[in-house]
Amino acid sequence: MKPSSLYVHIPFCNHICPYCDFPKVVYEKQWAFSYLNSLLSELDSLSLDKLDTIYIGGGTPTSLDISLLDKLLKKLSSYLNEGGEFSIEANPDSLDEEKIKVFSKNKINRVSLGVQSTIKSNLDFLGRKHNYEDVKKCVELLRKHCINNINCDLIYAYNGLSIKDLNKTIEDILALNVPHVSAYSLILEKGTLFYNKGIKEENEDIAASQYEFILNKLRNCGYKRYEVSNFAKNGFECKHNLVYWKDEEYYAIGLGASSYVKGIRSKNTLNLSSYLKNEFKGSYEVVGKEDDIKYFLLTNLRLEDGFPLEKFEQRFSSFDKDILLKKAKKMIDASLLRIKNDRLMATDKGLLLLDYILINLF
Ligand code: SF4
């Protein structure tokens, strides 16, 4: 069966954040114009059927000017199934009412806002140009145009972030009453400005205590943690991202975009010049069974409800299921994994120690 989800990568940003490891370049109108032409050629080359989910990420998709944004969304919306989820990432400093009208006109029904913090000193440290007033205005305008499925991203575990500031950011986000919150710890990859400056990641114990603080606070306010970093009110889980976490197949287009189609995991080129010459493909990997099992566990165990053992057995074999259960026993005895309703899942404690669990299961 063909995948029914598509990821679309827009690599442009108005400025570059010092911690960012995503494929991106500073926005130039001329490049954006050429990029869109290549992107739409890649889209055409896929011969897609209708899709249940489309997710436009970046980069900053809202860095595109109105006419390019309209052209992109119009084309993509023609692939969307009735009732499908159509998400776009947006930065509060590059979103205005004109762009939101373009969203609405082209069936966008979920917006993920890169809030990260609502405290000026934290935003300055992270190199973000917006403030809380910008975020509030975006949420009001999205609602005005009937886009109510809104996510706010926040970042924790970095130098200088106190529990007091974290608490204030969460309180500010809660005051917006958005149905979805994502919380990511700051990971500093090689090649980022922070890494080159020698800035270190936050100590593990502090990162874990900040994560637990976020978890408790959001849980107490009616958000369910459905994935280790994602919290939603009932019915507002991100359907597109669930495709990744359930290790199901999906298309992906754009610079550096990774797809998983017909058992092949491909990654597009990271070279913008090549992409603009319509040389899209970078690397691909035909996954053997052992790696396929690893991918399956790596993704599915991030979900709070884990996965049905029957699904694992159908995809692999009863022999593989027996091996998995044998390896899982030690983790179950240590209260890191549990089996409930025939599903294998990580416990609260286990979700904090996923890397350790996975090493023991592989
Ligand atoms: S974090 Fe987002 S806005 Fe900042 S440079 Fe990366 S993709 Fe662009």
PDB file of N, CA, C and O in Angstrom, residues 26 36 51-52 77 87 118 146 148 163 175 221 267 281 285 287 291 324 328 335-336 360:
ATOM      1  N   VAL A  26      19.876  31.124   4.910  1.00  0.00           N
ATOM      2  CA  VAL A  26      19.199  32.402   5.103  1.00  0.00           C
ATOM      3  C   VAL A  26      18.331  32.691   3.877  1.00  0.00           C
ATOM      4  O   VAL A  26      18.742  32.437   2.742  1.00  0.00           O
ATOM      5  N   LEU A  36      11.300  26.475  -4.925  1.00  0.00           N
ATOM      6  CA  LEU A  36       9.911  26.034  -5.030  1.00  0.00           C
ATOM      7  C   LEU A  36       9.668  25.292  -6.345  1.00  0.00           C
ATOM      8  O   LEU A  36       8.957  24.282  -6.369  1.00  0.00           O
ATOM      9  N   LEU A  51      -3.677  12.124   0.206  1.00  0.00           N
ATOM     10  CA  LEU A  51      -2.910  11.935   1.445  1.00  0.00           C
ATOM     11  C   LEU A  51      -3.761  12.221   2.681  1.00  0.00           C
ATOM     12  O   LEU A  51      -4.636  13.099   2.644  1.00  0.00           O
ATOM     13  N   ASP A  52      -3.454  11.508   3.761  1.00  0.00           N
ATOM     14  CA  ASP A  52      -4.171  11.765   5.029  1.00  0.00           C
ATOM     15  C   ASP A  52      -3.482  12.847   5.853  1.00  0.00           C
ATOM     16  O   ASP A  52      -4.115  13.514   6.657  1.00  0.00           O
ATOM     17  N   SER A  77      -2.483  21.272  -1.163  1.00  0.00           N
ATOM     18  CA  SER A  77      -3.850  21.021  -0.668  1.00  0.00           C
ATOM     19  C   SER A  77      -4.646  20.173  -1.651  1.00  0.00           C
ATOM     20  O   SER A  77      -5.593  19.496  -1.273  1.00  0.00           O
ATOM     21  N   SER A  87      -0.509  20.360   8.295  1.00  0.00           N
ATOM     22  CA  SER A  87       0.225  21.144   9.301  1.00  0.00           C
ATOM     23  C   SER A  87       1.321  21.987   8.668  1.00  0.00           C
ATOM     24  O   SER A  87       1.927  21.587   7.671  1.00  0.00           O
ATOM     25  N   THR A 118       9.192  32.193  26.736  1.00  0.00           N
ATOM     26  CA  THR A 118       8.506  33.498  26.698  1.00  0.00           C
ATOM     27  C   THR A 118       9.303  34.534  27.506  1.00  0.00           C
ATOM     28  O   THR A 118       8.843  35.642  27.735  1.00  0.00           O
ATOM     29  N   CYS A 146     -10.166  30.555  12.281  1.00  0.00           N
ATOM     30  CA  CYS A 146     -10.669  29.186  12.528  1.00  0.00           C
ATOM     31  C   CYS A 146      -9.599  28.101  12.497  1.00  0.00           C
ATOM     32  O   CYS A 146      -9.898  26.949  12.172  1.00  0.00           O
ATOM     33  N   ASN A 148      -7.672  26.247  15.022  1.00  0.00           N
ATOM     34  CA  ASN A 148      -7.631  26.070  16.479  1.00  0.00           C
ATOM     35  C   ASN A 148      -6.658  24.989  16.924  1.00  0.00           C
ATOM     36  O   ASN A 148      -6.363  24.872  18.103  1.00  0.00           O
ATOM     37  N   ILE A 163      14.313  27.031  36.885  1.00  0.00           N
ATOM     38  CA  ILE A 163      12.969  26.450  37.025  1.00  0.00           C
ATOM     39  C   ILE A 163      11.930  27.579  37.055  1.00  0.00           C
ATOM     40  O   ILE A 163      10.831  27.441  36.511  1.00  0.00           O
ATOM     41  N   ALA A 175      -1.710  29.728  29.428  1.00  0.00           N
ATOM     42  CA  ALA A 175      -2.681  30.837  29.348  1.00  0.00           C
ATOM     43  C   ALA A 175      -3.245  30.970  27.928  1.00  0.00           C
ATOM     44  O   ALA A 175      -4.335  31.518  27.738  1.00  0.00           O
ATOM     45  N   CYS A 221      -2.577  19.851  34.057  1.00  0.00           N
ATOM     46  CA  CYS A 221      -3.482  20.763  33.326  1.00  0.00           C
ATOM     47  C   CYS A 221      -4.206  20.045  32.195  1.00  0.00           C
ATOM     48  O   CYS A 221      -4.714  20.690  31.271  1.00  0.00           O
ATOM     49  N   LYS A 267      17.386   9.593   1.975  1.00  0.00           N
ATOM     50  CA  LYS A 267      17.622  10.956   2.439  1.00  0.00           C
ATOM     51  C   LYS A 267      18.032  11.774   1.229  1.00  0.00           C
ATOM     52  O   LYS A 267      18.940  11.401   0.490  1.00  0.00           O
ATOM     53  N   LYS A 281      18.209  13.173  -4.958  1.00  0.00           N
ATOM     54  CA  LYS A 281      18.554  12.065  -4.068  1.00  0.00           C
ATOM     55  C   LYS A 281      19.951  12.176  -3.482  1.00  0.00           C
ATOM     56  O   LYS A 281      20.893  12.580  -4.161  1.00  0.00           O
ATOM     57  N   GLU A 285      18.935   3.572   2.017  1.00  0.00           N
ATOM     58  CA  GLU A 285      19.311   2.409   2.813  1.00  0.00           C
ATOM     59  C   GLU A 285      18.201   1.366   2.686  1.00  0.00           C
ATOM     60  O   GLU A 285      17.034   1.672   2.944  1.00  0.00           O
ATOM     61  N   VAL A 287      16.749  -1.608   4.319  1.00  0.00           N
ATOM     62  CA  VAL A 287      16.942  -2.028   5.701  1.00  0.00           C
ATOM     63  C   VAL A 287      16.740  -3.532   5.854  1.00  0.00           C
ATOM     64  O   VAL A 287      15.714  -4.077   5.442  1.00  0.00           O
ATOM     65  N   ASP A 291      17.889  -4.335  11.459  1.00  0.00           N
ATOM     66  CA  ASP A 291      17.786  -2.874  11.568  1.00  0.00           C
ATOM     67  C   ASP A 291      16.334  -2.422  11.575  1.00  0.00           C
ATOM     68  O   ASP A 291      15.985  -1.434  12.219  1.00  0.00           O
ATOM     69  N   LEU A 324      12.334 -10.787  21.651  1.00  0.00           N
ATOM     70  CA  LEU A 324      12.117  -9.457  22.228  1.00  0.00           C
ATOM     71  C   LEU A 324      11.658  -9.585  23.690  1.00  0.00           C
ATOM     72  O   LEU A 324      12.176  -8.902  24.575  1.00  0.00           O
ATOM     73  N   ALA A 328      13.333  -8.229  26.971  1.00  0.00           N
ATOM     74  CA  ALA A 328      12.577  -7.197  27.711  1.00  0.00           C
ATOM     75  C   ALA A 328      12.415  -7.552  29.186  1.00  0.00           C
ATOM     76  O   ALA A 328      12.203  -6.669  30.025  1.00  0.00           O
ATOM     77  N   SER A 335      11.341  -2.372  36.276  1.00  0.00           N
ATOM     78  CA  SER A 335      10.249  -1.373  36.155  1.00  0.00           C
ATOM     79  C   SER A 335      10.551  -0.272  35.135  1.00  0.00           C
ATOM     80  O   SER A 335      10.133   0.873  35.295  1.00  0.00           O
ATOM     81  N   LEU A 336      11.264  -0.649  34.064  1.00  0.00           N
ATOM     82  CA  LEU A 336      11.508   0.313  32.990  1.00  0.00           C
ATOM     83  C   LEU A 336      10.557   0.071  31.819  1.00  0.00           C
ATOM     84  O   LEU A 336      10.238   0.984  31.060  1.00  0.00           O
ATOM     85  N   ASN A 360      19.767  -2.357  25.638  1.00  0.00           N
ATOM     86  CA  ASN A 360      19.532  -3.699  26.172  1.00  0.00           C
ATOM     87  C   ASN A 360      18.623  -4.545  25.284  1.00  0.00           C
ATOM     88  O   ASN A 360      18.646  -5.771  25.364  1.00  0.00           O
TER      89      ASN A 360
END
